[in-house]
Amino acid sequence: MRLARSANVGPVTFRKMLERFGSGRNAIDALPELIAHTKTTRQIKLATRDETVAEIEIAKACGAKPIIFGDPEYPALLARIDDAPAYFYAIGRIELLTKTAIGIVGARNASATGCGFARKISHELAAAGYVVVSGMARGIDGAAHGAALQTKGDAAGGTIAVLGGGVDVVYPREHQDLYEKLCDQGCVISEMP
């Protein structure tokens, strides 16, 4: 986590360093020599241990768990992309991260017909066992999450909200109730601290 939060270490660089050095610890140990021999204006600045511990403590305080690349809960399809996040935080039903998921996103200023269609599709997909993934925004996203949350039964999929801020940042504010339901019955994730 410390390596991933270092300045100028994005997801691709993080992954290349893991491949080259075998572990985050080994990559961190190799950084001083790498920095000394790198001729670039974008130097890597290692995040401090205190910064990383503080971030983890804040996450724990809001009930968030870090899901780290390589963990069994880390979504397999997400891990396949080149710029997959090194880790993200999750609140709620973490087991949903390993189920088959379908994204439903759309206009924030959606028509009533559009929201109704999103609700219908989302409900049917969740009832069929799929996890509906969206962004908790106004319009289509909120309609999709709401309908997926209404699906009950052992075979029901569920819903995951991917947030642009931290997992504790509710946006838009009018989705506070939806957010609370997602944290309780679904899952909320974010790669932001």
Coordinates of C-alpha atoms in Angstrom, one line a residue:
M1 CA 0.0 0.0 0.0
R2 CA 2.9 2.3 0.7
L3 CA 4.4 1.7 -2.7
A4 CA 1.0 2.3 -4.4
R5 CA 0.5 5.6 -2.7
S6 CA 4.0 6.9 -3.6
A7 CA 4.2 9.9 -5.9
N8 CA 4.6 9.0 -9.5
V9 CA 3.8 5.3 -9.0
G10 CA 0.6 4.7 -10.9
P11 CA -1.0 1.3 -11.4
V12 CA 1.1 0.3 -14.4
T13 CA 4.4 1.3 -12.6
F14 CA 3.2 -0.5 -9.5
R15 CA 2.5 -3.7 -11.4
K16 CA 5.9 -3.6 -13.3
M17 CA 7.7 -3.1 -10.0
L18 CA 5.9 -6.1 -8.4
E19 CA 6.8 -8.2 -11.5
R20 CA 10.5 -7.1 -11.4
F21 CA 11.1 -7.3 -7.6
G22 CA 8.6 -10.0 -6.6
S23 CA 7.0 -8.1 -3.7
G24 CA 6.1 -4.6 -2.5
R25 CA 8.7 -4.8 0.2
N26 CA 11.5 -5.7 -2.3
A27 CA 10.4 -2.9 -4.6
I28 CA 10.5 -0.4 -1.7
D29 CA 14.0 -1.6 -0.7
A30 CA 15.2 -1.2 -4.3
L31 CA 13.7 2.3 -4.7
P32 CA 16.7 4.3 -3.4
E33 CA 19.0 2.8 -6.1
L34 CA 16.4 3.1 -8.8
I35 CA 15.8 6.8 -7.9
A36 CA 19.6 7.5 -7.9
H37 CA 19.9 6.0 -11.5
T38 CA 16.8 7.5 -13.0
K39 CA 17.1 10.5 -15.3
T40 CA 13.6 11.9 -15.3
T41 CA 11.8 14.9 -13.9
R42 CA 9.1 12.7 -12.5
Q43 CA 11.0 11.1 -9.5
I44 CA 9.3 8.6 -7.3
K45 CA 8.7 9.9 -3.8
L46 CA 8.0 7.0 -1.4
A47 CA 4.9 7.5 0.8
T48 CA 5.9 7.4 4.4
R49 CA 4.9 4.5 6.7
D50 CA 3.1 7.0 8.9
E51 CA 1.0 8.3 6.0
T52 CA 0.1 4.8 5.0
V53 CA -0.8 3.8 8.6
A54 CA -2.9 6.9 9.0
E55 CA -4.8 6.1 5.8
I56 CA -5.5 2.6 7.0
E57 CA -6.7 3.8 10.4
I58 CA -9.1 6.3 8.8
A59 CA -10.4 3.5 6.6
K60 CA -10.9 1.2 9.6
A61 CA -12.8 4.0 11.5
C62 CA -15.4 4.2 8.7
G63 CA -15.6 0.4 8.4
A64 CA -13.7 0.1 5.2
K65 CA -11.4 -2.9 4.3
P66 CA -8.5 -2.6 1.9
I67 CA -8.8 -5.1 -1.0
I68 CA -5.2 -5.6 -2.3
F69 CA -4.2 -6.8 -5.7
G70 CA -3.6 -10.6 -5.2
D71 CA -6.2 -11.0 -2.4
P72 CA -8.8 -13.7 -3.0
E73 CA -11.5 -11.0 -2.9
Y74 CA -9.8 -8.9 -5.6
P75 CA -12.0 -9.2 -8.7
A76 CA -10.3 -11.6 -11.2
L77 CA -11.4 -9.6 -14.3
L78 CA -10.3 -6.3 -12.8
A79 CA -6.9 -7.9 -12.0
R80 CA -6.4 -8.6 -15.8
I81 CA -6.4 -5.0 -16.9
D82 CA -3.0 -3.3 -17.2
D83 CA -3.9 -0.4 -15.0
A84 CA -5.9 -2.3 -12.3
P85 CA -5.6 -0.4 -9.0
A86 CA -3.0 -1.8 -6.5
Y87 CA -5.8 -1.7 -3.9
F88 CA -9.1 -0.2 -3.2
Y89 CA -11.4 0.1 -0.1
A90 CA -14.7 -1.7 0.3
I91 CA -17.6 -1.4 2.7
G92 CA -20.3 -4.0 2.9
R93 CA -20.7 -7.4 1.3
I94 CA -17.2 -8.0 0.1
E95 CA -18.2 -11.5 -1.3
L96 CA -20.0 -9.6 -4.1
L97 CA -16.6 -8.7 -5.6
T98 CA -16.0 -12.3 -6.7
K99 CA -19.4 -12.7 -8.4
T100 CA -20.2 -12.2 -12.1
A101 CA -21.0 -8.5 -12.6
I102 CA -22.6 -6.3 -15.2
G103 CA -22.2 -2.5 -15.3
I104 CA -25.2 -0.3 -15.8
V105 CA -24.5 3.4 -16.1
G106 CA -26.2 6.3 -17.9
A107 CA -27.3 9.8 -17.8
R108 CA -27.5 11.7 -14.5
N109 CA -30.3 13.8 -15.9
A110 CA -32.3 10.8 -17.2
S111 CA -35.9 10.7 -18.2
A112 CA -38.5 8.8 -16.1
T113 CA -38.6 6.2 -18.9
G114 CA -34.9 5.8 -18.9
C115 CA -34.8 5.3 -15.1
G116 CA -37.7 2.9 -15.3
F117 CA -35.9 0.8 -18.0
A118 CA -32.7 0.8 -15.8
R119 CA -34.7 -0.4 -12.8
K120 CA -36.3 -3.2 -14.9
I121 CA -33.0 -4.4 -16.3
S122 CA -31.2 -4.1 -13.0
H123 CA -33.9 -6.0 -11.1
E124 CA -34.0 -8.8 -13.7
L125 CA -30.2 -9.1 -13.7
A126 CA -29.9 -9.2 -9.9
A127 CA -32.8 -11.7 -9.8
A128 CA -30.8 -13.9 -12.2
G129 CA -27.8 -13.9 -9.9
Y130 CA -25.7 -11.1 -11.5
V131 CA -24.1 -8.3 -9.5
V132 CA -25.1 -4.9 -10.8
V133 CA -22.2 -2.4 -10.8
S134 CA -22.8 1.4 -11.1
G135 CA -21.5 4.7 -9.8
M136 CA -24.3 5.8 -7.3
A137 CA -24.8 9.0 -9.4
R138 CA -28.2 10.6 -9.9
G139 CA -30.4 9.2 -12.6
I140 CA -29.7 5.8 -14.2
D141 CA -27.0 4.8 -11.6
G142 CA -29.3 5.4 -8.6
A143 CA -32.2 3.6 -10.3
A144 CA -30.1 0.6 -11.1
H145 CA -28.7 0.3 -7.5
G146 CA -32.2 0.8 -6.0
A147 CA -33.8 -2.0 -8.1
A148 CA -30.9 -4.4 -7.5
L149 CA -31.3 -3.8 -3.7
Q150 CA -34.9 -4.8 -3.9
T151 CA -34.1 -8.3 -5.2
K152 CA -34.3 -10.9 -2.5
G153 CA -33.5 -14.6 -2.3
D154 CA -30.5 -16.9 -2.2
A155 CA -29.9 -16.7 -5.9
A156 CA -30.0 -12.9 -6.0
G157 CA -26.9 -11.1 -7.2
G158 CA -26.6 -7.8 -5.5
T159 CA -25.1 -4.5 -6.3
I160 CA -21.7 -2.7 -6.0
A161 CA -21.3 1.1 -6.1
V162 CA -17.9 2.4 -7.4
L163 CA -17.3 5.8 -6.0
G164 CA -15.1 8.6 -7.4
G165 CA -14.3 9.9 -3.9
G166 CA -13.5 7.8 -0.8
V167 CA -15.8 5.0 0.3
D168 CA -17.0 7.4 3.0
V169 CA -17.9 10.2 0.6
V170 CA -21.6 10.3 -0.2
Y171 CA -22.2 12.1 -3.5
P172 CA -24.7 13.2 -4.4
R173 CA -25.9 14.1 -0.9
E174 CA -29.5 13.1 -1.7
H175 CA -28.3 9.5 -2.1
Q176 CA -27.4 9.2 1.7
D177 CA -30.2 6.6 2.2
L178 CA -29.1 4.7 -0.9
Y179 CA -25.5 4.8 0.3
E180 CA -26.5 3.4 3.7
K181 CA -28.4 0.6 2.1
L182 CA -25.5 -0.2 -0.3
C183 CA -23.1 -0.4 2.7
D184 CA -25.5 -2.7 4.5
Q185 CA -27.0 -4.9 1.7
G186 CA -24.6 -4.3 -1.2
C187 CA -21.0 -3.1 -1.4
V188 CA -19.3 0.3 -1.9
I189 CA -15.8 0.5 -3.3
S190 CA -13.3 3.3 -4.1
E191 CA -9.6 3.4 -4.9
M192 CA -9.4 6.8 -3.3
P193 CA -8.3 7.1 0.3

